[in-house]
Coordinates of C-alpha atoms and ligand atoms in Angstrom, one line a residue:
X1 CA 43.5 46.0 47.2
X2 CA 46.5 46.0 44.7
X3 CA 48.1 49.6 44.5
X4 CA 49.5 50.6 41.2
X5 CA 52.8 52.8 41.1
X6 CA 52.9 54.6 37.7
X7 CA 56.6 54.7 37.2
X8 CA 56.6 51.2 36.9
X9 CA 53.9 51.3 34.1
X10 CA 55.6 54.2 31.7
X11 CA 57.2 53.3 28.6
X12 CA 60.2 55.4 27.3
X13 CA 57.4 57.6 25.2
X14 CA 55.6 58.4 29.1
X15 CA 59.1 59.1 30.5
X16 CA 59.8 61.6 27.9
X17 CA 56.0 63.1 28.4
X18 CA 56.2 62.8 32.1
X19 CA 59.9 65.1 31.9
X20 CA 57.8 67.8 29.7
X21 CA 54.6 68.1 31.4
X22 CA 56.9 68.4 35.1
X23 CA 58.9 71.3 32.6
X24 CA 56.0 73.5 32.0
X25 CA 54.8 73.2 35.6
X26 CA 57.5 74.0 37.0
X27 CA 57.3 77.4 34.2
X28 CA 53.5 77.9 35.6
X29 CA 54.8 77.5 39.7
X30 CA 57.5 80.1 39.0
X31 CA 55.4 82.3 37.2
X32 CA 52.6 82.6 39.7
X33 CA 53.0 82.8 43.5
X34 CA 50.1 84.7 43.9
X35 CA 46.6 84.2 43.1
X36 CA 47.2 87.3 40.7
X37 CA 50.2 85.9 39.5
X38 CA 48.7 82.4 38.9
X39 CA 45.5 83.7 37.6
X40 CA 47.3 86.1 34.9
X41 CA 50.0 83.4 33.5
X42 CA 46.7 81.0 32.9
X43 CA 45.2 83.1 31.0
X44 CA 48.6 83.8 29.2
X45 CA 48.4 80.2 28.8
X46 CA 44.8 79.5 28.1
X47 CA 45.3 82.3 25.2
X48 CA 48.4 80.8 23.9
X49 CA 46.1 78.1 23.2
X50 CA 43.5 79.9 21.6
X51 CA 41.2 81.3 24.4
X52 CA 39.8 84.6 24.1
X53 CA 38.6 86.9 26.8
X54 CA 34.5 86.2 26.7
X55 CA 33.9 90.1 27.5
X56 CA 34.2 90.6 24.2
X57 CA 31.0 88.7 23.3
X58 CA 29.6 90.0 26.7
X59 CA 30.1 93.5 24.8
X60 CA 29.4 92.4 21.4
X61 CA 26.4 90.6 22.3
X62 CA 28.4 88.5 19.7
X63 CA 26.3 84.6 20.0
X64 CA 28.9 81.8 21.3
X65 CA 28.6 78.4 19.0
X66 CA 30.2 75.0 19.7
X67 CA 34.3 74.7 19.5
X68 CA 34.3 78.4 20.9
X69 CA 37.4 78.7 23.8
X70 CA 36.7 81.3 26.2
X71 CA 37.7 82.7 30.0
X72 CA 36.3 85.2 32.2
X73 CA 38.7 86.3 34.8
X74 CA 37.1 88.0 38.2
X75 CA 39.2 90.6 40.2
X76 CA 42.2 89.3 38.9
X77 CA 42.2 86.3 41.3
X78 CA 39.9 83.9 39.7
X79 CA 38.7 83.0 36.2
X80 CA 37.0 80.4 34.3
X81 CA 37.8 78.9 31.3
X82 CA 35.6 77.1 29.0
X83 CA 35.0 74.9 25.8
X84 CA 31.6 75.2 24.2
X85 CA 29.7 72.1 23.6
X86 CA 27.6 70.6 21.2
X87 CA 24.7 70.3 23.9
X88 CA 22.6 72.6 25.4
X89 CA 24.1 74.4 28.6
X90 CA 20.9 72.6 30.2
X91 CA 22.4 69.3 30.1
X92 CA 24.8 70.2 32.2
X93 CA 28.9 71.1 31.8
X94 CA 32.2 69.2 32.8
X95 CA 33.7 71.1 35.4
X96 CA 36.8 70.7 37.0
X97 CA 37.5 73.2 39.5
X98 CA 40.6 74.1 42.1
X99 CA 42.1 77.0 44.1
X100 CA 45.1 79.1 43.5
X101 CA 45.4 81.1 46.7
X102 CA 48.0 79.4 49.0
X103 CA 49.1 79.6 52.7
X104 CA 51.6 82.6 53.0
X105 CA 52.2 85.8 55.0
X106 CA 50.7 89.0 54.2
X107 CA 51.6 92.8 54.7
X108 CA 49.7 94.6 56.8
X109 CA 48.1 97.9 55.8
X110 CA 50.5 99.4 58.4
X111 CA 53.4 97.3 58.3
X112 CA 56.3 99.6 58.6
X113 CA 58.2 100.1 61.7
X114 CA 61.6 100.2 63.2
X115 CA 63.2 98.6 66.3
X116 CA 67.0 98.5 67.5
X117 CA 67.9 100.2 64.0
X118 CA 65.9 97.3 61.9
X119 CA 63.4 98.0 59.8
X120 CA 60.3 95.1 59.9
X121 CA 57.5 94.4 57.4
X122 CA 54.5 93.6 60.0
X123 CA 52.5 90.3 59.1
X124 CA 49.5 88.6 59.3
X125 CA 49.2 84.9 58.4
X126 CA 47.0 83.5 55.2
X127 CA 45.3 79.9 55.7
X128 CA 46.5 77.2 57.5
X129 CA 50.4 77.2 58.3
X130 CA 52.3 76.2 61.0
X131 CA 54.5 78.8 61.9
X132 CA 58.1 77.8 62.9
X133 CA 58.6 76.8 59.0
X134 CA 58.7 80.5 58.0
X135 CA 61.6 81.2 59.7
X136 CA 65.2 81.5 58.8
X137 CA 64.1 80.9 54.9
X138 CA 64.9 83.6 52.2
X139 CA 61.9 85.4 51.3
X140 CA 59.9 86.9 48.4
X141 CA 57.7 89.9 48.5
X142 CA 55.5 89.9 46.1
X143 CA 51.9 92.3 45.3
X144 CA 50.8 95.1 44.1
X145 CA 50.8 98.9 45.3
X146 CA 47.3 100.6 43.9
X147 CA 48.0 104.7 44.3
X148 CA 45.1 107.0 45.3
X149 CA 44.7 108.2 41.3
X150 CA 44.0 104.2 40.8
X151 CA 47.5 103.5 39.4
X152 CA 49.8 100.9 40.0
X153 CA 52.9 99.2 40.7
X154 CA 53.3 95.6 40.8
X155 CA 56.0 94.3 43.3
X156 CA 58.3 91.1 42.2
X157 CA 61.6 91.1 44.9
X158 CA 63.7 88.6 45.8
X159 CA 63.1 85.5 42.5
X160 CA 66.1 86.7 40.7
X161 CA 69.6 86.0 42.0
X162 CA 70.7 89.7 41.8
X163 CA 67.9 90.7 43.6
X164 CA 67.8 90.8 47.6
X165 CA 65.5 88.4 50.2
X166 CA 64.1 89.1 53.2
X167 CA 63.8 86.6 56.4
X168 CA 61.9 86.2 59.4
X169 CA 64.8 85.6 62.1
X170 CA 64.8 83.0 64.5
X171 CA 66.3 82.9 68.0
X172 CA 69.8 81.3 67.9
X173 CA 69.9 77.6 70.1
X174 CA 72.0 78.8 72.6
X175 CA 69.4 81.5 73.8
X176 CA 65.4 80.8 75.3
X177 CA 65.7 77.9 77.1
X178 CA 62.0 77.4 78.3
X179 CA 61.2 78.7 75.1
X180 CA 62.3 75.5 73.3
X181 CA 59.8 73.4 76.3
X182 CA 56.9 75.5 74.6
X183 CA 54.6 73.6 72.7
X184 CA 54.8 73.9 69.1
X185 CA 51.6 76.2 68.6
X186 CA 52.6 78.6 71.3
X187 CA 56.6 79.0 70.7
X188 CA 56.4 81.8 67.6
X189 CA 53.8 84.3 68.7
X190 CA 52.0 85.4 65.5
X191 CA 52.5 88.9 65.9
X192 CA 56.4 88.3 66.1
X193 CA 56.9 86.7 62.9
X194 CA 57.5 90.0 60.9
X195 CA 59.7 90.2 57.8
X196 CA 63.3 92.0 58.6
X197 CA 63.8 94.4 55.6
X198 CA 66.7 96.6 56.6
X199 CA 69.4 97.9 58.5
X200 CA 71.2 101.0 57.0
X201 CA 70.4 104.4 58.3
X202 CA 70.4 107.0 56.3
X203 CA 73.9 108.7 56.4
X204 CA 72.8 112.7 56.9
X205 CA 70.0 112.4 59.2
X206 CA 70.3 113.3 62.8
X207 CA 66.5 112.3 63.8
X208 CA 65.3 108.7 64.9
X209 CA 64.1 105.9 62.5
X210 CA 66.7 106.7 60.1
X211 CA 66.8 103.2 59.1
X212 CA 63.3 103.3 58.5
X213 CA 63.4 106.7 56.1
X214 CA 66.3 105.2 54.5
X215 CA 63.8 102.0 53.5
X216 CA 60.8 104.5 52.4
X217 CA 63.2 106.4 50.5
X218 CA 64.2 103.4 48.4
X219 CA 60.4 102.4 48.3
X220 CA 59.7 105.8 46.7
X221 CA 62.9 106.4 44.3
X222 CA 62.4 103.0 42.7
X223 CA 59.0 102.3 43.1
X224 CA 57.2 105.4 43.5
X225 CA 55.1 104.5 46.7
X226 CA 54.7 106.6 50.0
X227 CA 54.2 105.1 53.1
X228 CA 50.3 105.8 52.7
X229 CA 49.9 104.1 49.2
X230 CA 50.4 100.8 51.4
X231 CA 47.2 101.3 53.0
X232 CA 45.8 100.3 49.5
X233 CA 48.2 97.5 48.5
X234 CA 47.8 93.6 48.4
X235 CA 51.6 92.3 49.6
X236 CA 52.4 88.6 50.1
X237 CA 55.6 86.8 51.7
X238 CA 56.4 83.9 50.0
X239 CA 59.5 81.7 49.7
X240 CA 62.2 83.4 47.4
X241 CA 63.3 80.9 44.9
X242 CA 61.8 78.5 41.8
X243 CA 60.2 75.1 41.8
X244 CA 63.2 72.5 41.8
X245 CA 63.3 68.6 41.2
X246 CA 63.4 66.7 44.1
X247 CA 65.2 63.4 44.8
X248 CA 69.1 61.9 43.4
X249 CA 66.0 60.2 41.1
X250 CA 64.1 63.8 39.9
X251 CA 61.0 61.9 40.1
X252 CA 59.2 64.3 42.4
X253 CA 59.4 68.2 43.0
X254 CA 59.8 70.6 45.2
X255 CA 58.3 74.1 45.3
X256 CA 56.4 76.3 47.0
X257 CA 52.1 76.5 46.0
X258 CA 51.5 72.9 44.6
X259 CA 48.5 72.8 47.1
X260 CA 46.6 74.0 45.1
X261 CA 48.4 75.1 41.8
X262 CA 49.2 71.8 41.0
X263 CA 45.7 71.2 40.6
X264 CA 45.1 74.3 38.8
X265 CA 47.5 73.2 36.5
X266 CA 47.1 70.5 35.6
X267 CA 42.9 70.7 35.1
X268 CA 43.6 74.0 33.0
X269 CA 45.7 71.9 30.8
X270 CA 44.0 68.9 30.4
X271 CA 41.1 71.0 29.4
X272 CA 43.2 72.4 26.9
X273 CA 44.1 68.9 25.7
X274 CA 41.3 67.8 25.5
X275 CA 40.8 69.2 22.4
X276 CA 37.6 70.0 20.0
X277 CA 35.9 69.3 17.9
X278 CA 33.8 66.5 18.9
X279 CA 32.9 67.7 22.6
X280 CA 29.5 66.9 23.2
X281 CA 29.1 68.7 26.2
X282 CA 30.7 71.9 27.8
X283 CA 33.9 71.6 29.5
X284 CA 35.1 74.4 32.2
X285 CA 38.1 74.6 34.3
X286 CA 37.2 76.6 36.9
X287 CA 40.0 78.5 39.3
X288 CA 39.3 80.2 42.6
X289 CA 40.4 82.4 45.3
X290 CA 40.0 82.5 49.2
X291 CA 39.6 78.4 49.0
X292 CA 42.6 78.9 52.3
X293 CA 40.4 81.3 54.4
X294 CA 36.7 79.4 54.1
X295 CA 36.4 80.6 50.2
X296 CA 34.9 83.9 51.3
X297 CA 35.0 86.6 49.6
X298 CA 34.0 87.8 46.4
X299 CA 36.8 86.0 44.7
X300 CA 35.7 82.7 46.8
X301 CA 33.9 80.0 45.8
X302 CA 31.2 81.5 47.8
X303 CA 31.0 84.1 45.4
X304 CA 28.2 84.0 42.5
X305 CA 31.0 84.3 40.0
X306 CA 31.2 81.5 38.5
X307 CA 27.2 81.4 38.6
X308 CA 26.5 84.8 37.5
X309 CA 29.3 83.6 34.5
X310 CA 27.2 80.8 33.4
X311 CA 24.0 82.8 33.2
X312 CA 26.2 85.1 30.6
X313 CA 27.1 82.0 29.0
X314 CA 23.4 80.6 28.5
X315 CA 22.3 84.6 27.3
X316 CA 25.2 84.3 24.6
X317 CA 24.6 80.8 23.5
X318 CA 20.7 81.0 23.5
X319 CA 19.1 79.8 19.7
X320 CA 15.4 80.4 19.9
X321 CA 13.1 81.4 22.5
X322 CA 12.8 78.2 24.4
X323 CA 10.1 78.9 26.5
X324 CA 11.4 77.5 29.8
X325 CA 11.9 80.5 32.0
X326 CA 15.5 81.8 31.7
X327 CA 16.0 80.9 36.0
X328 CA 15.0 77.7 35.5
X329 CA 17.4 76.8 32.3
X330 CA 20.5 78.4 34.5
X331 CA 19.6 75.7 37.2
X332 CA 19.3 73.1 35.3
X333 CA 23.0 73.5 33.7
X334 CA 24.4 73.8 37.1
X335 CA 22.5 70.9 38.8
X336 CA 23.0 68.7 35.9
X337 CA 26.9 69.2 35.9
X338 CA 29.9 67.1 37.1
X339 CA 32.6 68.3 38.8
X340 CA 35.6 67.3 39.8
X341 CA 36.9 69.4 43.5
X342 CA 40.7 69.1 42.3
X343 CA 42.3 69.5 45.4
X344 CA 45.4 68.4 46.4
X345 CA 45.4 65.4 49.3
X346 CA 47.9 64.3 52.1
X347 CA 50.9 61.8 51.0
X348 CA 51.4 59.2 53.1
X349 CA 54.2 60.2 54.8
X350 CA 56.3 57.0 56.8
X351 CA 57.8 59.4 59.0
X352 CA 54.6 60.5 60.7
X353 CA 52.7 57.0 59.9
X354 CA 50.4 56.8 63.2
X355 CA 48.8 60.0 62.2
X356 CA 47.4 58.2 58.8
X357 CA 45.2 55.1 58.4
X358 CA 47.6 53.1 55.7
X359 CA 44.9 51.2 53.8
X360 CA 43.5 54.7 52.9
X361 CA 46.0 57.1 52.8
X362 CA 47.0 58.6 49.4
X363 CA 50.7 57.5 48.1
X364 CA 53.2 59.0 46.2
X365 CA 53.2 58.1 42.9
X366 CA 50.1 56.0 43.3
X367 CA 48.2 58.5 40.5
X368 CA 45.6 60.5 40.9
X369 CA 43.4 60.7 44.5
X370 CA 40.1 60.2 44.5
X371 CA 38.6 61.6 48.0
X372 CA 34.8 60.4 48.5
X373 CA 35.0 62.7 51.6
X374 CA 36.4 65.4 53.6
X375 CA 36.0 66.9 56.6
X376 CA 36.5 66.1 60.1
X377 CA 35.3 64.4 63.1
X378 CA 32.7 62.5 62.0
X379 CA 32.9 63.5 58.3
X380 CA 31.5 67.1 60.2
X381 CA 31.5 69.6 56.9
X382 CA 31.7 66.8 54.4
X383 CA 31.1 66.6 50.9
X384 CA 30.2 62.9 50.4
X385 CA 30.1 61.8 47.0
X386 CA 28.1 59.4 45.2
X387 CA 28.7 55.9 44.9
X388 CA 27.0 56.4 41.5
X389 CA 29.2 59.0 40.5
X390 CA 32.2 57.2 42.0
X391 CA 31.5 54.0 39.8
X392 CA 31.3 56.3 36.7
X393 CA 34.7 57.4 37.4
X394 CA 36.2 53.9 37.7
X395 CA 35.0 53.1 34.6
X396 CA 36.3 56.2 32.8
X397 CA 39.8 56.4 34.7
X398 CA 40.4 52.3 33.6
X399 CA 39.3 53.1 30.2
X400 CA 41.8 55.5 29.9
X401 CA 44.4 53.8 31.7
X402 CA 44.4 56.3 34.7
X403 CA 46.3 55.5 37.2
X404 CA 44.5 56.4 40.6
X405 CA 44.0 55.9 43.9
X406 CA 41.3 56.3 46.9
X407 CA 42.1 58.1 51.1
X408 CA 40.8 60.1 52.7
X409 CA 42.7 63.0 55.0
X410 CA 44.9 61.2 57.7
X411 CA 43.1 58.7 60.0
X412 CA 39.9 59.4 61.9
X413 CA 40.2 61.8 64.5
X414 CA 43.6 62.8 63.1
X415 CA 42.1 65.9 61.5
X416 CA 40.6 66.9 58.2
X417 CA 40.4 69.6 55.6
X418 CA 37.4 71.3 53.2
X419 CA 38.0 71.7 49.6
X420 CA 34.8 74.0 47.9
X421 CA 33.5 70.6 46.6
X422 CA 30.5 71.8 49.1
X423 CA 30.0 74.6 48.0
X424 CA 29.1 73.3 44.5
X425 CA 27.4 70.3 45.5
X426 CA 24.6 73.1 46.5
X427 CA 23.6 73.3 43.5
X428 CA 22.5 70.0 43.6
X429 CA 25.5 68.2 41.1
X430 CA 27.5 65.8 41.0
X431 CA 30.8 66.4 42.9
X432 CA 33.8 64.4 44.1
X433 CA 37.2 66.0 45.6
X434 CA 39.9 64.4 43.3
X435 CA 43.9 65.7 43.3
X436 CA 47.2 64.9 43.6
X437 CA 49.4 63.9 46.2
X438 CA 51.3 66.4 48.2
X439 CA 53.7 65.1 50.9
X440 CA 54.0 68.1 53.7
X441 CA 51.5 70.4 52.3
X442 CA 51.3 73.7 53.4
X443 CA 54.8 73.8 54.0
X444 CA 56.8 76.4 52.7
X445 CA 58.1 73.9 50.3
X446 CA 55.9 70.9 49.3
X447 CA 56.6 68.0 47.3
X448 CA 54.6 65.9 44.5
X449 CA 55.6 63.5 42.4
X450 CA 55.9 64.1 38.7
X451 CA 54.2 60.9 38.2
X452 CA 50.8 61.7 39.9
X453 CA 51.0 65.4 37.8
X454 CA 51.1 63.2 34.7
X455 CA 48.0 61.0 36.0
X456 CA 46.0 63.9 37.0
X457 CA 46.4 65.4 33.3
X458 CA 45.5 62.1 31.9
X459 CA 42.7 61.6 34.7
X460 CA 40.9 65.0 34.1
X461 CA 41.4 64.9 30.3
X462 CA 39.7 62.0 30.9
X463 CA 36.9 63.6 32.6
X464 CA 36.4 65.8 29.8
X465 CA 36.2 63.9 27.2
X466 CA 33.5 62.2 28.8
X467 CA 30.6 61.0 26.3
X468 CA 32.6 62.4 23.4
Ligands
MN501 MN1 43.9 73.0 48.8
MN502 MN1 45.2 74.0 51.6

């Protein structure tokens, strides 16, 4: 099998869009590190593109017609966006759908406490990470603080360079000598890896934990929150700093989330390019929550969100009385849907090569990644796709000059990952995993190529546009 590398196919007018697509995403990365976060500057970007908010028909009981751009946000940590087709809903939609939550350390509800005049944030970890690469980096706290009367404050320190970081220390080399003959998995004990916020006691106190009443001070001068208000805030530690080009070459980048907002992006826009009029049928770009902790949650895939949005959408869109029970109609526009799960797959990486099975391992600027499967041991937990739906795709990504590849996660045996391709296939569609490339995902800082971004545009704009 001959593998195409994009780079090598771009003319000086693909260079130029490549630069300004890996511009913007870098904007998007920076501007949401949290699912909030993400979730809030897509809809600032779906509505700079002329999306509305589709509670206002909801309200209205205003009808929806073809060419109509709308989004639904749940909780704040996941929303779907749509473009109304020309078809019935029954015929099915074009869904393209991905995750914005991302591994990370979060505050617990109790996290404050003070040892040998330090103050530490106490953590628990989010998804999948492997713990030794959160130390000695400079940390972000971001979240928000909800009071007891319901308001407020949203929490944004350590992205500017005036602003300070936090860290999670590590032991110096010279100390813990059978520490360093510990396996990776056992040498940072979980409940060690808290965030060090402080070290100054407060000057005309005599008590104890004078560091720590120094640090609740500043929490409650600048931010107005009391030690108890944390018992109802969301707080995440991510890596302090911006999305960066990578390589002497900038043809990749480096920044922190691209599993899975690099999906996110990238489908949100492309749906957005896409464009009207002309769509025959509906197209949806669909971004979730919880997709890191088994999509639980009732702003997880598992959630009837997205479902419960769709019967909204066939109420708002309904013509005449069709006489086909209302249950039956919403079944039929989610069984006879296709949907790409854009998740983001494993780069080949040559340093680690006997972990991955090199025929079938996804490459760097190879375009986008088509995964017929997930799971692990055995395909246990798969979503197989299709070799109907597969073919389809081929067609559509050569007649729109997609670059793309096929791999599956690593080699057999060598692990495996879930995506909540699944959990839509239960409704009985179509549905293939299909992202880019991510070379040390999970990682505080991951890299993708600005290549396979610009195929993934191209490949799900594609997908979109399908039948117009
Ligand atoms: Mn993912
Ligand atoms: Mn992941």
């Amino acid at each position: 099998m001959k593998r195409r590398n994009a780079w090598k196919e771009y003319k000086k007018k693909d260079m130029a869009a490549v630069e300004e697509l890996s511009v913007l995403y870098r904007r998007f990365l920076d501007a949401g590190k949290t699912e909030r976060e993400c979730i809030r500057e897509a809809i600032r970007f779906a509505e700079e593109n002329g999306y509305r908010n589709l509670e206002t028909w909801i309200k209205t009981r205003t009808k929806l017609k073809e060419g109509d751009c709308v989004y639904l946000s749940h909780m704040e940590k996941s929303a779907v966006f749509f473009q109304i087709g020309e078809r019935p809903l029954e015929e099915g939609m074009y869904i393209v759908g991905s995750h914005v939550d991302s591994p990370r350390m979060d505050i617990k509800q109790i996290p404050c406490y003070e040892e040998a005049e330090q103050v530490y944030l106490d953590t628990h970890y989010y998804g999948g990470v492997k713990k030794y690469q959160w130390l000695s980096l400079p940390l972000a706290l971001h979240g928000v603080v909800i009071r007891k009367d319901g308001s407020r404050t949203e929490i944004r320190i350590g992205e500017q360079e005036k602003e300070p970081v936090f860290v999670i220390a590590d032991l110096l080399p010279h100390l813990g000598r059978e520490k360093n003959e510990q396996k990776v998995k056992d040498f940072i004990v979980a409940e060690k890896m808290d965030v060090l916020i402080g070290n100054q006691p407060l000057p005309e106190e005599n008590g104890t934990e004078n560091v720590k009443k120094h640090i609740l001070r500043i929490l409650y001068d600048r931010y107005q929150i009391q030690e108890e208000d944390l018992l109802s805030a969301e707080l995440e530690i991510v890596p302090a700093g911006r999305a960066r080009e990578c390589g002497l070459d900038r043809s990749m980048i480096l920044a922190y989330g691209q599993d899975d907002r690099s999906c996110a992006f990238a489908s949100l826009k492309a749906l957005i390019d896409s464009g009207i009029p002309g769509r025959t049928k509906t197209g949806c770009c669909l971004l979730v929550d919880k997709e890191e902790t088994g999509s639980n949650g009732a702003t997880g895939m598992k959630s009837r969100f997205f479902e419960n949005t769709v019967a909204e959408l066939l109420v708002l869109l309904e013509k005449k009385q069709s006489g086909v029970p209302f249950e039956v109609r919403l079944r039929r526009s989610l069984a006879n849907s296709k949907m790409l799960s854009a998740d983001v797959s494993a780069a080949f990486d040559p340093m680690y090569e006997i972990y991955f099975e090199k025929k079938n391992s996804a490459y760097l600027a190879n375009g986008l990644v088509f995964n017929k499967y997930s799971g692990s041991g055995g395909k246990t937990g798969a979503n197989d796709a299709n070799p109907e739906f597969m073919a389809q795709l081929r067609r559509i990504m050569e007649e729109q000059d997609v670059v793309y590849q096929t791999a599956e996660l690593g080699g057999v045996d060598q692990g495996g990952g879930g995506t909540i391709a699944y959990i839509m296939a239960r409704y009985g569609m179509e549905v293939i995993d299909c992202g880019i490339a991510v070379l040390g995902m999970h990682a505080p800082w991951e890299v993708t190529s600005k290549a396979d971004l610009y195929e993934a545009v191209k490949g799900y704009t594609a997908f979109y546009r399908w039948g117009q």
